[in-house]
Amino acid sequence: LQRVFEAPALTVITPAENLTTTERSIIVDGTTEPEAQIRVNEREIPVDSSGVFQERITLREGLNTIRITAKRGRSATAVVQRIIFVEEKAP
């Protein structure tokens, strides 16, 4: 019964925490339980049969907050946030 309500495992491999970059897009990838639903900034992304997920997202200049959530049925929601700072590219 505890498993039904317990948040699924969620590991975010990339991006790293508090990343600074000049790139305008980044890959978000990680692992969870195969039956979990993953959302990156509220957009659902696919999870493969082994629980791996990957999505490229667009960043804007300045501070970007990426919120990754995992939920399974009626379970609690696991949440990981990453803060990405995008610097202007040098001319």
XYZ file of C-alpha atoms in Angstrom:
91
model
C 0.000 0.000 0.000
C 2.858 2.382 0.768
C 4.221 1.957 -2.780
C 0.906 3.182 -4.249
C 1.250 6.577 -2.539
C 5.041 6.913 -2.407
C 6.619 9.228 -5.023
C 8.517 7.377 -7.762
C 12.295 7.488 -7.824
C 13.604 10.379 -9.950
C 17.232 10.962 -10.913
C 18.195 13.880 -13.172
C 21.557 13.293 -14.850
C 21.720 16.488 -16.895
C 21.676 19.401 -16.585
C 23.896 19.867 -13.570
C 22.734 22.047 -10.704
C 23.365 25.796 -11.004
C 24.754 25.570 -14.540
C 26.005 28.637 -16.452
C 26.135 28.351 -20.244
C 25.985 30.320 -23.498
C 23.925 27.606 -25.228
C 20.272 28.328 -26.058
C 19.090 24.734 -25.623
C 19.921 21.905 -23.289
C 19.178 18.204 -22.925
C 17.303 17.153 -19.794
C 17.808 13.460 -19.123
C 17.532 11.033 -16.301
C 15.829 7.946 -14.962
C 12.651 7.064 -13.118
C 10.354 4.089 -12.766
C 9.069 2.849 -16.165
C 5.400 3.418 -15.251
C 5.956 7.021 -14.047
C 4.834 10.097 -15.957
C 7.565 12.685 -16.419
C 6.947 16.376 -16.982
C 9.562 18.986 -17.777
C 8.177 22.465 -17.099
C 4.637 21.025 -17.233
C 5.156 19.318 -20.627
C 4.838 15.538 -20.524
C 7.755 13.656 -22.075
C 8.089 9.956 -22.889
C 9.736 7.407 -20.622
C 11.142 4.235 -22.189
C 10.573 0.715 -20.868
C 13.658 0.928 -18.628
C 12.674 4.290 -17.116
C 15.017 6.515 -19.136
C 13.816 9.913 -20.347
C 15.411 12.634 -22.467
C 14.161 15.954 -23.833
C 15.794 18.981 -25.453
C 14.440 22.267 -24.160
C 14.972 25.830 -25.317
C 16.489 28.352 -22.929
C 16.270 32.127 -22.872
C 19.020 34.552 -21.937
C 19.273 35.057 -18.203
C 17.878 32.845 -15.470
C 15.955 29.674 -16.405
C 14.275 27.337 -13.930
C 13.708 23.783 -15.115
C 11.211 21.773 -13.065
C 11.167 18.007 -13.579
C 8.371 15.996 -11.952
C 7.603 12.283 -11.749
C 4.240 10.841 -10.735
C 2.743 7.370 -10.831
C -1.031 7.038 -10.634
C -2.151 8.333 -7.239
C 1.366 8.630 -5.863
C 2.994 11.713 -4.430
C 5.003 13.746 -6.933
C 8.811 13.668 -6.984
C 10.267 17.059 -7.958
C 13.758 18.105 -9.057
C 14.575 21.691 -10.014
C 17.589 22.938 -11.921
C 18.623 26.576 -12.281
C 20.385 27.435 -15.558
C 21.903 30.844 -16.272
C 22.366 31.637 -19.971
C 25.034 34.261 -20.666
C 25.141 36.307 -23.835
C 27.617 34.902 -26.344
C 30.679 37.062 -26.938
C 30.704 38.717 -30.397
